[in-house]
C-alpha cells in the first residue's frame, strides 16, 4: 500500500476517491476511512468490517497495483491497453504520477518523453 500516494490524494485530489465510489455508496465515509488509515500509519486491522469494505473496494485500487493508462491510450478495437511496459505503475512512481496527473508506467513515461523531444 502506498501511503504517500494516499496522502497526496486525500490532501490534493479527494475527488479521485469520490469518482471511485458509486453513487449509491457514501463517498464521504470512504474519504473518512482514507484519513483514518493515514492517521493509523496504514494499519487497516483496526477498521470495522464496513470501513474495511470501503478501503478494499474504493481506496486500495487507487494506491496499489494501479494500471498504466498507456502512452498511446487504449485500443478498444484490438483489446489492447496501449501500454508498452508492464501495464502497472511501480509503487515508487505512483505518487509522482498523481502529482503530474499522468498515470504512466516507467516504460510509457520514457516513450512519452522521447515523443515530446522529437
PDB file of C-alpha atoms in Angstrom:
ATOM      1  CA  UNK A   1       0.000   0.000   0.000  1.00  0.00           C
ATOM      2  CA  UNK A   2       1.390   3.388  -0.989  1.00  0.00           C
ATOM      3  CA  UNK A   3       0.682   5.772   1.904  1.00  0.00           C
ATOM      4  CA  UNK A   4       2.426   8.730   0.256  1.00  0.00           C
ATOM      5  CA  UNK A   5       0.150   8.403  -2.784  1.00  0.00           C
ATOM      6  CA  UNK A   6      -2.884   8.116  -0.490  1.00  0.00           C
ATOM      7  CA  UNK A   7      -1.764  11.184   1.447  1.00  0.00           C
ATOM      8  CA  UNK A   8      -1.403  13.135  -1.812  1.00  0.00           C
ATOM      9  CA  UNK A   9      -4.864  12.061  -2.977  1.00  0.00           C
ATOM     10  CA  UNK A  10      -6.543  12.950   0.324  1.00  0.00           C
ATOM     11  CA  UNK A  11      -4.840  16.355   0.587  1.00  0.00           C
ATOM     12  CA  UNK A  12      -4.770  17.425  -3.055  1.00  0.00           C
ATOM     13  CA  UNK A  13      -7.308  15.455  -5.050  1.00  0.00           C
ATOM     14  CA  UNK A  14     -10.009  13.838  -2.881  1.00  0.00           C
ATOM     15  CA  UNK A  15     -12.234  13.895  -5.959  1.00  0.00           C
ATOM     16  CA  UNK A  16     -10.387  10.763  -7.110  1.00  0.00           C
ATOM     17  CA  UNK A  17     -11.876   8.906  -4.184  1.00  0.00           C
ATOM     18  CA  UNK A  18     -15.329  10.394  -4.891  1.00  0.00           C
ATOM     19  CA  UNK A  19     -15.067   9.295  -8.520  1.00  0.00           C
ATOM     20  CA  UNK A  20     -14.157   5.759  -7.459  1.00  0.00           C
ATOM     21  CA  UNK A  21     -17.241   5.408  -5.233  1.00  0.00           C
ATOM     22  CA  UNK A  22     -20.561   4.534  -6.900  1.00  0.00           C
ATOM     23  CA  UNK A  23     -23.435   6.987  -6.458  1.00  0.00           C
ATOM     24  CA  UNK A  24     -25.295   4.703  -4.045  1.00  0.00           C
ATOM     25  CA  UNK A  25     -22.308   4.464  -1.666  1.00  0.00           C
ATOM     26  CA  UNK A  26     -21.148   7.132   0.783  1.00  0.00           C
ATOM     27  CA  UNK A  27     -18.066   8.843  -0.641  1.00  0.00           C
ATOM     28  CA  UNK A  28     -17.689  10.996   2.492  1.00  0.00           C
ATOM     29  CA  UNK A  29     -17.397   7.819   4.562  1.00  0.00           C
ATOM     30  CA  UNK A  30     -14.799   6.473   2.149  1.00  0.00           C
ATOM     31  CA  UNK A  31     -12.762   9.661   2.433  1.00  0.00           C
ATOM     32  CA  UNK A  32     -13.043   9.357   6.209  1.00  0.00           C
ATOM     33  CA  UNK A  33     -11.692   5.815   6.018  1.00  0.00           C
ATOM     34  CA  UNK A  34      -8.772   7.053   3.899  1.00  0.00           C
ATOM     35  CA  UNK A  35      -7.972   9.674   6.539  1.00  0.00           C
ATOM     36  CA  UNK A  36      -8.277   7.086   9.308  1.00  0.00           C
ATOM     37  CA  UNK A  37      -5.865   4.739   7.530  1.00  0.00           C
ATOM     38  CA  UNK A  38      -3.401   7.601   7.080  1.00  0.00           C
ATOM     39  CA  UNK A  39      -3.751   8.569  10.731  1.00  0.00           C
ATOM     40  CA  UNK A  40      -3.061   4.976  11.752  1.00  0.00           C
ATOM     41  CA  UNK A  41       0.075   4.786   9.610  1.00  0.00           C
ATOM     42  CA  UNK A  42      -1.509   2.340   7.188  1.00  0.00           C
ATOM     43  CA  UNK A  43      -2.783  -0.076   9.820  1.00  0.00           C
ATOM     44  CA  UNK A  44      -6.053  -1.461   8.487  1.00  0.00           C
ATOM     45  CA  UNK A  45      -6.520  -4.028  11.253  1.00  0.00           C
ATOM     46  CA  UNK A  46      -8.415  -1.504  13.395  1.00  0.00           C
ATOM     47  CA  UNK A  47     -11.044  -0.893  10.686  1.00  0.00           C
ATOM     48  CA  UNK A  48     -14.572  -2.184  11.134  1.00  0.00           C
ATOM     49  CA  UNK A  49     -15.936  -4.554   8.500  1.00  0.00           C
ATOM     50  CA  UNK A  50     -17.786  -1.697   6.771  1.00  0.00           C
ATOM     51  CA  UNK A  51     -14.694   0.514   6.828  1.00  0.00           C
ATOM     52  CA  UNK A  52     -12.567  -2.331   5.511  1.00  0.00           C
ATOM     53  CA  UNK A  53     -15.036  -2.826   2.656  1.00  0.00           C
ATOM     54  CA  UNK A  54     -14.724   0.863   1.709  1.00  0.00           C
ATOM     55  CA  UNK A  55     -10.945   0.636   1.928  1.00  0.00           C
ATOM     56  CA  UNK A  56     -10.589  -2.573  -0.086  1.00  0.00           C
ATOM     57  CA  UNK A  57     -13.173  -1.636  -2.705  1.00  0.00           C
ATOM     58  CA  UNK A  58     -12.743   2.101  -3.285  1.00  0.00           C
ATOM     59  CA  UNK A  59      -9.361   3.182  -1.895  1.00  0.00           C
ATOM     60  CA  UNK A  60      -6.927   0.309  -2.387  1.00  0.00           C
ATOM     61  CA  UNK A  61      -7.346   0.255  -6.202  1.00  0.00           C
ATOM     62  CA  UNK A  62      -6.045   3.856  -6.232  1.00  0.00           C
ATOM     63  CA  UNK A  63      -2.876   3.090  -4.270  1.00  0.00           C
ATOM     64  CA  UNK A  64      -1.889  -0.483  -5.060  1.00  0.00           C
ATOM     65  CA  UNK A  65      -1.336  -2.327  -8.336  1.00  0.00           C
ATOM     66  CA  UNK A  66      -2.522   0.717 -10.335  1.00  0.00           C
ATOM     67  CA  UNK A  67      -2.912   0.252 -14.076  1.00  0.00           C
ATOM     68  CA  UNK A  68      -0.920   2.294 -16.572  1.00  0.00           C
ATOM     69  CA  UNK A  69      -3.099   4.400 -18.899  1.00  0.00           C
ATOM     70  CA  UNK A  70      -0.735   3.592 -21.751  1.00  0.00           C
ATOM     71  CA  UNK A  71       1.182   6.154 -23.717  1.00  0.00           C
ATOM     72  CA  UNK A  72      -0.981   5.544 -26.773  1.00  0.00           C
ATOM     73  CA  UNK A  73      -4.249   5.094 -24.912  1.00  0.00           C
ATOM     74  CA  UNK A  74      -6.425   2.005 -25.130  1.00  0.00           C
ATOM     75  CA  UNK A  75      -7.165   0.408 -28.498  1.00  0.00           C
ATOM     76  CA  UNK A  76     -10.699  -0.858 -27.942  1.00  0.00           C
ATOM     77  CA  UNK A  77     -10.868  -2.419 -31.398  1.00  0.00           C
ATOM     78  CA  UNK A  78      -7.928  -4.757 -30.734  1.00  0.00           C
ATOM     79  CA  UNK A  79      -8.486  -5.004 -26.977  1.00  0.00           C
ATOM     80  CA  UNK A  80      -5.052  -3.581 -26.187  1.00  0.00           C
ATOM     81  CA  UNK A  81      -4.424  -1.235 -23.272  1.00  0.00           C
ATOM     82  CA  UNK A  82      -1.879   0.980 -25.060  1.00  0.00           C
ATOM     83  CA  UNK A  83       0.847   0.322 -22.502  1.00  0.00           C
ATOM     84  CA  UNK A  84       4.300  -0.524 -23.857  1.00  0.00           C
ATOM     85  CA  UNK A  85       5.533  -1.784 -20.484  1.00  0.00           C
ATOM     86  CA  UNK A  86       4.332  -3.869 -17.589  1.00  0.00           C
ATOM     87  CA  UNK A  87       0.802  -2.489 -17.546  1.00  0.00           C
ATOM     88  CA  UNK A  88       1.201  -1.420 -13.908  1.00  0.00           C
ATOM     89  CA  UNK A  89       2.699   1.651 -12.260  1.00  0.00           C
ATOM     90  CA  UNK A  90       5.591   0.888  -9.922  1.00  0.00           C
ATOM     91  CA  UNK A  91       4.868   1.732  -6.309  1.00  0.00           C
ATOM     92  CA  UNK A  92       7.770   4.177  -6.101  1.00  0.00           C
ATOM     93  CA  UNK A  93       6.442   6.118  -9.107  1.00  0.00           C
ATOM     94  CA  UNK A  94       2.783   6.247  -8.075  1.00  0.00           C
ATOM     95  CA  UNK A  95       2.762   9.474  -6.058  1.00  0.00           C
ATOM     96  CA  UNK A  96       4.653  11.253  -8.860  1.00  0.00           C
ATOM     97  CA  UNK A  97       2.088  10.031 -11.364  1.00  0.00           C
ATOM     98  CA  UNK A  98      -0.692  11.542  -9.270  1.00  0.00           C
ATOM     99  CA  UNK A  99       1.267  14.781  -8.865  1.00  0.00           C
ATOM    100  CA  UNK A 100       1.880  15.042 -12.619  1.00  0.00           C
ATOM    101  CA  UNK A 101      -1.642  13.761 -13.419  1.00  0.00           C
ATOM    102  CA  UNK A 102      -0.006  11.285 -15.784  1.00  0.00           C
ATOM    103  CA  UNK A 103      -0.765   7.676 -14.926  1.00  0.00           C
ATOM    104  CA  UNK A 104       2.026   6.004 -16.886  1.00  0.00           C
ATOM    105  CA  UNK A 105       4.427   3.188 -16.005  1.00  0.00           C
ATOM    106  CA  UNK A 106       8.170   3.827 -16.343  1.00  0.00           C
ATOM    107  CA  UNK A 107       8.317   2.450 -19.883  1.00  0.00           C
ATOM    108  CA  UNK A 108       5.388   4.566 -21.074  1.00  0.00           C
ATOM    109  CA  UNK A 109       6.861   7.635 -19.340  1.00  0.00           C
ATOM    110  CA  UNK A 110      10.107   7.073 -21.227  1.00  0.00           C
ATOM    111  CA  UNK A 111       8.322   6.688 -24.589  1.00  0.00           C
ATOM    112  CA  UNK A 112       6.165   9.735 -23.847  1.00  0.00           C
ATOM    113  CA  UNK A 113       9.205  11.894 -23.072  1.00  0.00           C
ATOM    114  CA  UNK A 114      11.013  10.662 -26.204  1.00  0.00           C
ATOM    115  CA  UNK A 115       7.971  11.520 -28.327  1.00  0.00           C
ATOM    116  CA  UNK A 116       7.831  15.003 -26.802  1.00  0.00           C
ATOM    117  CA  UNK A 117      11.519  15.569 -27.578  1.00  0.00           C
ATOM    118  CA  UNK A 118      11.001  14.750 -31.264  1.00  0.00           C
TER     119      UNK A 118
END
